[in-house]
PDB file of C-alpha atoms in Angstrom:
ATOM      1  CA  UNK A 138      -7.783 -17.328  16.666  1.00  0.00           C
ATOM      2  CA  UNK A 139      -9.121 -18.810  13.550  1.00  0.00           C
ATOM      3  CA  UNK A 140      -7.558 -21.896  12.049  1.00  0.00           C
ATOM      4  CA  UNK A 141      -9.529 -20.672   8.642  1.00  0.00           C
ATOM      5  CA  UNK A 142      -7.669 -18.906   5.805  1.00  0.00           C
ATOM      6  CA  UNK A 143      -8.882 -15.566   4.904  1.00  0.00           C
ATOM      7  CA  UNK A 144     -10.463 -15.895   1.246  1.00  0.00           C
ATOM      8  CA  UNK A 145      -7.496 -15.315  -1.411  1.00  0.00           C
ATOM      9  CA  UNK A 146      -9.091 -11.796  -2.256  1.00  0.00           C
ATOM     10  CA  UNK A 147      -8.788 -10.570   1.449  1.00  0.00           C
ATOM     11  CA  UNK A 148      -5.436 -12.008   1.713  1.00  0.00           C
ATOM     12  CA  UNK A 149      -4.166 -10.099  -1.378  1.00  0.00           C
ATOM     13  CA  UNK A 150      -5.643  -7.030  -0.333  1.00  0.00           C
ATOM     14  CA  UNK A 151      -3.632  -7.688   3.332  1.00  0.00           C
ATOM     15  CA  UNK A 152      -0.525  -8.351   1.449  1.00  0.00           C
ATOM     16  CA  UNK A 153      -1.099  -5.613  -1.061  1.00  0.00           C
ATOM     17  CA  UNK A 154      -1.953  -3.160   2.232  1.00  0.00           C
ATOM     18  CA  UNK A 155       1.562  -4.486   3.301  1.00  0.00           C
ATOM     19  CA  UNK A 156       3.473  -2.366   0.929  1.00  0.00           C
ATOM     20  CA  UNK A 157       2.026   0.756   2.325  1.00  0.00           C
ATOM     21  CA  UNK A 158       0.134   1.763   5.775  1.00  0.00           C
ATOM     22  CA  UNK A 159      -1.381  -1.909   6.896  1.00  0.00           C
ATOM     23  CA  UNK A 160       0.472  -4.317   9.115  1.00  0.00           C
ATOM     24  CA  UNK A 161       0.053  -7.672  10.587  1.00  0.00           C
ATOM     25  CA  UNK A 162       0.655  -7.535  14.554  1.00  0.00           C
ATOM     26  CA  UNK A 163       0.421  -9.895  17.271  1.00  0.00           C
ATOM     27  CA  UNK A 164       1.332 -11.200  20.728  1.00  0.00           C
ATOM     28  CA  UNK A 165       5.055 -12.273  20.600  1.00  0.00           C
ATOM     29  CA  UNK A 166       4.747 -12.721  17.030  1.00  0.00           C
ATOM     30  CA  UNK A 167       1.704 -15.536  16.492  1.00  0.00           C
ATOM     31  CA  UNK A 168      -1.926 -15.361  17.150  1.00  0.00           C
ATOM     32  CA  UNK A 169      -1.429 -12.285  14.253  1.00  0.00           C
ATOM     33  CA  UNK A 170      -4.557  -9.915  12.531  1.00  0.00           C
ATOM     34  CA  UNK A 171      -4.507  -7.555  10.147  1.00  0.00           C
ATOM     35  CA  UNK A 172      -4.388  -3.565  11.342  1.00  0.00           C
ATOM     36  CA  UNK A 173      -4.121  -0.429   9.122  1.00  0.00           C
ATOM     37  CA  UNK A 174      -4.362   2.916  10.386  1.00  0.00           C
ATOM     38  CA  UNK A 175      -5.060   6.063   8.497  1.00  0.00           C
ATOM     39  CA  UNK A 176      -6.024  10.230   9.850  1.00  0.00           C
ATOM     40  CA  UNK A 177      -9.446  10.062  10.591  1.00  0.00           C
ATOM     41  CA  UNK A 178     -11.633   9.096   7.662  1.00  0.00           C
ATOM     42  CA  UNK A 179     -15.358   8.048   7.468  1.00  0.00           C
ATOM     43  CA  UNK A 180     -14.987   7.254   3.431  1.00  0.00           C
ATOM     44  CA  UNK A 181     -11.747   5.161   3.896  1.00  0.00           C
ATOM     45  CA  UNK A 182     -12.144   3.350   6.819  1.00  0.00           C
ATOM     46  CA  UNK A 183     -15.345   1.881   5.281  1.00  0.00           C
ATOM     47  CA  UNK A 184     -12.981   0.851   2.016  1.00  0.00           C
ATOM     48  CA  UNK A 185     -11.068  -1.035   4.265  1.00  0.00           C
ATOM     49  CA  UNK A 186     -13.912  -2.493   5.757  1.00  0.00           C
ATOM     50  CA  UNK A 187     -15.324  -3.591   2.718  1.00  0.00           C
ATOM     51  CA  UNK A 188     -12.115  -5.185   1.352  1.00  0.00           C
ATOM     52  CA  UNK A 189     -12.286  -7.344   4.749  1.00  0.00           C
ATOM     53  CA  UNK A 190     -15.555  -8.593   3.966  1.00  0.00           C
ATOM     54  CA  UNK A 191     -16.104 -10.941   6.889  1.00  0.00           C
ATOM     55  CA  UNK A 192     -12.441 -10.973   8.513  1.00  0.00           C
ATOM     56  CA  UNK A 193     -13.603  -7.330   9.244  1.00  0.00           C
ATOM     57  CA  UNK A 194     -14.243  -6.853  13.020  1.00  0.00           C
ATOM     58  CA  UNK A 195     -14.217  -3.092  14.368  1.00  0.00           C
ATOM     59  CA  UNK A 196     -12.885   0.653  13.701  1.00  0.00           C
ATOM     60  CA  UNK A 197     -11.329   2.572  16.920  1.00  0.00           C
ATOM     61  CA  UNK A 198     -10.010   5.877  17.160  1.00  0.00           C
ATOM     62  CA  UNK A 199      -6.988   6.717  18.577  1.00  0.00           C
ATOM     63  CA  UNK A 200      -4.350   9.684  19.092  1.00  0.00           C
ATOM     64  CA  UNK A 201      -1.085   9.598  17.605  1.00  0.00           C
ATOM     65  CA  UNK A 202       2.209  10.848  19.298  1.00  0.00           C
ATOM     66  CA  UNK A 203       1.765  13.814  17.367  1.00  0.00           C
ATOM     67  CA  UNK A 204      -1.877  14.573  18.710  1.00  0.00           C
ATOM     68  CA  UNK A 205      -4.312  13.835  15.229  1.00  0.00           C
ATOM     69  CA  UNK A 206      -6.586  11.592  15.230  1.00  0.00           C
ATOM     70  CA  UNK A 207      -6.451   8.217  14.163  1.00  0.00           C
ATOM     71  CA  UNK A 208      -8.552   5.196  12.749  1.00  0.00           C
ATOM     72  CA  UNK A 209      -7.343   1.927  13.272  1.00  0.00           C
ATOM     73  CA  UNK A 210      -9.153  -0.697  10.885  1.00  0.00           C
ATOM     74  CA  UNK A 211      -8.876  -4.145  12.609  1.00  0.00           C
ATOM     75  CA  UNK A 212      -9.545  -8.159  11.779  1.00  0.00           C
ATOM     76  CA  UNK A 213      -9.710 -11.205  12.909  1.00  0.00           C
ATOM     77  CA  UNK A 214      -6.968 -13.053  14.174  1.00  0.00           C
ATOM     78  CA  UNK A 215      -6.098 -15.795  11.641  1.00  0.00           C
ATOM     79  CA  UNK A 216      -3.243 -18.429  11.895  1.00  0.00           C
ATOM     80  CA  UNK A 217      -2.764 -17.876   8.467  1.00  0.00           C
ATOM     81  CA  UNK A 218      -1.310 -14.439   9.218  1.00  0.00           C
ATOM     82  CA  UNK A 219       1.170 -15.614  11.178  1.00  0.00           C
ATOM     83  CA  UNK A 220       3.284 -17.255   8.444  1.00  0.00           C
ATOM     84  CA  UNK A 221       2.818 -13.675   6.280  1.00  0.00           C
ATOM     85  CA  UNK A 222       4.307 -12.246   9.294  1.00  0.00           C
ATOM     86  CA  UNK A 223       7.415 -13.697   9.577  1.00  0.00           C
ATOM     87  CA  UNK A 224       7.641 -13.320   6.100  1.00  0.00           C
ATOM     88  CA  UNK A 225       7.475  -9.413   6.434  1.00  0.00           C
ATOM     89  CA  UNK A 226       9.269  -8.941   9.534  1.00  0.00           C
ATOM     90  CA  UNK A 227      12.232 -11.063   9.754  1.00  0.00           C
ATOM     91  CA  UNK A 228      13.507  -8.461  12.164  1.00  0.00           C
ATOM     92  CA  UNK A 229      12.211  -6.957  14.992  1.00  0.00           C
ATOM     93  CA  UNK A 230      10.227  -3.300  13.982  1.00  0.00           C
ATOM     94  CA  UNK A 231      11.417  -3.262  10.258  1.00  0.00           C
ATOM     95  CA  UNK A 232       9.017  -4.130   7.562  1.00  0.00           C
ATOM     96  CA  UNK A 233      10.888  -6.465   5.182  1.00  0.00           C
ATOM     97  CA  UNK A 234      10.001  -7.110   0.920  1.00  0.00           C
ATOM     98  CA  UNK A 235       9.133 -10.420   0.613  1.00  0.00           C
ATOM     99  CA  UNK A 236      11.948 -12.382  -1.637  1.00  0.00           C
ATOM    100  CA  UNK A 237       8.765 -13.232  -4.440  1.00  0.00           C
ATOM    101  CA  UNK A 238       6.940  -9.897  -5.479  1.00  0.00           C
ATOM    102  CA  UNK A 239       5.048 -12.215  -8.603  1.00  0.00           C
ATOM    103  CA  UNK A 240       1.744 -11.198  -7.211  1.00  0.00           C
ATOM    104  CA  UNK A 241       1.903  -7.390  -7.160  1.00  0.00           C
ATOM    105  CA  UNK A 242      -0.483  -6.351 -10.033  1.00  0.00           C
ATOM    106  CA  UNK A 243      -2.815  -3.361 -10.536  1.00  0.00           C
ATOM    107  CA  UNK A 244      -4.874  -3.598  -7.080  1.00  0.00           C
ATOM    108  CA  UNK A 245      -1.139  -3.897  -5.453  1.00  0.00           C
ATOM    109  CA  UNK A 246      -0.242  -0.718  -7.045  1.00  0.00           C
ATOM    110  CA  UNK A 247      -3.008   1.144  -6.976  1.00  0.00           C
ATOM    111  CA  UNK A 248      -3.672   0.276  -2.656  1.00  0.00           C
ATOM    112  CA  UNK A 249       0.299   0.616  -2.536  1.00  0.00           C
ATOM    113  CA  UNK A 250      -0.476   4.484  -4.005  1.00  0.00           C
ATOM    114  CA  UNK A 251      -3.238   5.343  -2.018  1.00  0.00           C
ATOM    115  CA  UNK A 252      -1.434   4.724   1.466  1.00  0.00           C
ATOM    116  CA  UNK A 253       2.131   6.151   0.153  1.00  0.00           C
ATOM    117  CA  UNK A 254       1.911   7.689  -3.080  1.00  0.00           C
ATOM    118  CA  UNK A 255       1.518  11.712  -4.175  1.00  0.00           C
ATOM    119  CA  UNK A 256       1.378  13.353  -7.146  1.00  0.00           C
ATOM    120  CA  UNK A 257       3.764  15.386  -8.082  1.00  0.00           C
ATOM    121  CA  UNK A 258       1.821  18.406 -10.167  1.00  0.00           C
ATOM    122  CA  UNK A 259       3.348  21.147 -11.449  1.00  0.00           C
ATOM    123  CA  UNK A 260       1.940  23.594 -14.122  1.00  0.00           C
ATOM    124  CA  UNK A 261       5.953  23.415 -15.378  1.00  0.00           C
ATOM    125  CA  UNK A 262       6.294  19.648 -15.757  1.00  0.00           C
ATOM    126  CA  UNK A 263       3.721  17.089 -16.410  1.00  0.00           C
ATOM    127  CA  UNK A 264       2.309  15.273 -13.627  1.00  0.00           C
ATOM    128  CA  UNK A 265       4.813  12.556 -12.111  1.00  0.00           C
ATOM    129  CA  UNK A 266       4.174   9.829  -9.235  1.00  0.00           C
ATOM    130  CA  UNK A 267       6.077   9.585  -5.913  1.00  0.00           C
ATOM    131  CA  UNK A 268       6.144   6.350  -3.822  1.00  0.00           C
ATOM    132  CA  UNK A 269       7.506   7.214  -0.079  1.00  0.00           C
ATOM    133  CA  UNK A 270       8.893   3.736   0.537  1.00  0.00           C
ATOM    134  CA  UNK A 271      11.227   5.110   3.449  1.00  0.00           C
ATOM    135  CA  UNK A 272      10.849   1.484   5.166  1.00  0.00           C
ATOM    136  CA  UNK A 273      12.366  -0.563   3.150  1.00  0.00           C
ATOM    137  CA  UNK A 274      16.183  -0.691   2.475  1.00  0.00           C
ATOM    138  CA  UNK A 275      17.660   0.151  -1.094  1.00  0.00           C
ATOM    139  CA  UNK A 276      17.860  -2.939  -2.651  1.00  0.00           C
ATOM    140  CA  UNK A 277      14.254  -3.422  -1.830  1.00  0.00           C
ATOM    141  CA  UNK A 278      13.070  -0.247  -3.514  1.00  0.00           C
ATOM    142  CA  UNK A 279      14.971  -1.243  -6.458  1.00  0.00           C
ATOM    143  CA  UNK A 280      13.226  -4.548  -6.771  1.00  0.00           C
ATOM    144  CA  UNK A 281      10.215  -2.653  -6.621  1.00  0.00           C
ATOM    145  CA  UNK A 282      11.086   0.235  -8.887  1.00  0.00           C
ATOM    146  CA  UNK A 283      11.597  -2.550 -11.360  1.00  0.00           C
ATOM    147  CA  UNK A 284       8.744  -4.137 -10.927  1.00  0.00           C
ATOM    148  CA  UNK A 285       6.861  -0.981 -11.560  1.00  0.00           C
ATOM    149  CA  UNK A 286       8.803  -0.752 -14.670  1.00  0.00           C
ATOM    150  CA  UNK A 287       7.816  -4.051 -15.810  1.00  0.00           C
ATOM    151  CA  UNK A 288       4.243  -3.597 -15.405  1.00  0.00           C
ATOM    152  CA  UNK A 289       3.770  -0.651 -16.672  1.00  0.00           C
ATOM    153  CA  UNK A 290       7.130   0.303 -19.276  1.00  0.00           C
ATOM    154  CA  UNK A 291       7.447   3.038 -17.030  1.00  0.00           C
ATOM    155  CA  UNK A 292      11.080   4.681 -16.512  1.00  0.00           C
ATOM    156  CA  UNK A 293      11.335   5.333 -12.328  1.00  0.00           C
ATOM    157  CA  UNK A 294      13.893   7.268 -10.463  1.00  0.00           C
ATOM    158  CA  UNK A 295      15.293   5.757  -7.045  1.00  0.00           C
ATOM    159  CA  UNK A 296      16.598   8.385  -4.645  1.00  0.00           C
ATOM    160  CA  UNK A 297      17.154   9.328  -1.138  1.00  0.00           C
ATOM    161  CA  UNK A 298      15.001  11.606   1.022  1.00  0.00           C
ATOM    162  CA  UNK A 299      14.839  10.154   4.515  1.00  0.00           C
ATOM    163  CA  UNK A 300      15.108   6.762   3.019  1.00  0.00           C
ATOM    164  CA  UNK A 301      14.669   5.778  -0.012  1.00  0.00           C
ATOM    165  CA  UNK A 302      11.924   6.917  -2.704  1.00  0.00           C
ATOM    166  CA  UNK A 303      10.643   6.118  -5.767  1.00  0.00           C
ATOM    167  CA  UNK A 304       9.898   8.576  -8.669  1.00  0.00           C
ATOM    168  CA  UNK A 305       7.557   7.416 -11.529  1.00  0.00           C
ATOM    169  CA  UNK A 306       8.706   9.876 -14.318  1.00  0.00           C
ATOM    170  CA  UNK A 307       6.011  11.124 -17.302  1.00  0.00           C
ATOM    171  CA  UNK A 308       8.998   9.835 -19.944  1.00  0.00           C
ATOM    172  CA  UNK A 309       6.832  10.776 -22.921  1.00  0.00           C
ATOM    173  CA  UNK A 310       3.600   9.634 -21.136  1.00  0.00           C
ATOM    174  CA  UNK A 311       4.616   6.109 -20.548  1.00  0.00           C
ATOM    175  CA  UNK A 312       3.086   6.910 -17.113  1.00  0.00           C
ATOM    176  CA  UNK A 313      -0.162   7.283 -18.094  1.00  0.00           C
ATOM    177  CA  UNK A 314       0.131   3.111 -18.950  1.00  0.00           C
ATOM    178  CA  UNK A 315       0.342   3.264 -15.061  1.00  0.00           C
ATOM    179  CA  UNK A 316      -2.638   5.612 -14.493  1.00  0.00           C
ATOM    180  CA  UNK A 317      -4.915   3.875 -16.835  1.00  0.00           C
ATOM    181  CA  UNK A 318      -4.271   0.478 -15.160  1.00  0.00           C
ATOM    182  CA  UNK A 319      -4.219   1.673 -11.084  1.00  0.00           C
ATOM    183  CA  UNK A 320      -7.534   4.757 -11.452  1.00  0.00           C
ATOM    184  CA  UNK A 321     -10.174   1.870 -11.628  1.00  0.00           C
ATOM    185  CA  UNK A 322      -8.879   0.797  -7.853  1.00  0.00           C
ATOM    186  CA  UNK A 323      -8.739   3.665  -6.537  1.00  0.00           C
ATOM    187  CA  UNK A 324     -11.945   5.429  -4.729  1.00  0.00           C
ATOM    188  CA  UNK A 325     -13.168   8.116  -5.297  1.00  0.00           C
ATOM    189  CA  UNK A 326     -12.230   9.538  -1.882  1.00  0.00           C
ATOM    190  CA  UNK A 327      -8.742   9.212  -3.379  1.00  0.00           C
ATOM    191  CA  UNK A 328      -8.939   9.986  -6.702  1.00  0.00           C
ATOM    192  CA  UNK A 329      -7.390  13.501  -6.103  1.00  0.00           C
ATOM    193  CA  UNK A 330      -4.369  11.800  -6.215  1.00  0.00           C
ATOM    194  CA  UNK A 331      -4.335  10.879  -9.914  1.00  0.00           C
ATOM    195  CA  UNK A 332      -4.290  13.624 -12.680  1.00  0.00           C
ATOM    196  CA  UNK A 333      -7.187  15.284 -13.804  1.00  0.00           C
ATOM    197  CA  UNK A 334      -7.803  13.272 -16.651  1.00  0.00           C
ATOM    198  CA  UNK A 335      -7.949  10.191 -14.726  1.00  0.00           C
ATOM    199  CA  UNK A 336     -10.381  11.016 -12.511  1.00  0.00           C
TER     200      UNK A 336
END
């Protein structure tokens, strides 16, 4: 493993991953590296590539229980992960929100969207955001519905659809504070998941 610290942008990108599809795994919980997995994709494996910079070491395929195709997006093992783990997963195969969510900011949003986010279009409403934060329990999501309404003055909806969700509601287009500030971080790959406009 490395005794060297990822740089602080790699390690917010890692934490900021952390809210949606990455993880931080290793062998009875130290010698820990950074893994996300996503359905096959050329485009987005290579974003996550990029954002590891030099931690980065290697792509592999795999199959899911379900039978798709997988990418895994791997790095190097750092002891510095292993303290971020057992801040995430104080129990055994359950993601946990860190007590001290200061540092989510627009990046954290906007990566937190792309892995578990969807917008909600319909030519009857205007365009709304959905978070699918089934892994974390309800007090969590509230912390983080909250903090979406701080950054952005947004109002948010917290309900329960195998687990609980967040809904980002239009409320007189106080969500577009949220699209102005997250499009910019989001590639292109992904940017069918903002509204038109944003794009």
């Amino acid at each position: 493993f490395n005794i060297d610290t990822p740089s602080k942008s790699v390690m917010h990108f890692i934490k900021s991953s952390l809210l949606g599809d990455g993880t931080v795994c290793g062998k009875h919980g130290k010698n820990n590296r950074f893994c996300e997995s996503h359905l096959t994709s050329v485009d987005y494996a290579k974003y996550v590539e990029r954002a590891l910079g030099d931690c980065f070491v290697s792509h592999r395929v795999i199959t899911s229980g379900f039978g798709s195709q997988i990418t895994q997006t791997l790095s190097k093992h750092f002891l510095a992960l292993d303290s971020l783990r057992s801040e995430w997963y104080k129990a055994p195969g359950k993601t946990n929100l860190p007590d001290d969510i200061s540092w989510i900011d627009d990046f954290t949003v906007a990566k937190w969207y792309l892995d578990d986010g969807s917008l909600s279009h319909s030519d009857l409403q205007n365009d709304r955001a959905c978070f699918s934060t089934n892994g974390f329990s309800k007090e969590e999501v509230e912390r983080l519905a909250a903090k979406l309404s701080e950054l952005y003055g947004v109002s948010v909806s917290v309900y329960e659809s195998r687990g609980w969700n967040i809904r980002v509601n239009y409320n007189n287009g106080t969500i577009n504070n949220m699209w102005e500030k997250i499009t910019p971080h989001i590639p292109q790959c992904f940017r069918y998941k903002v509204p038109e406009i944003f794009r």
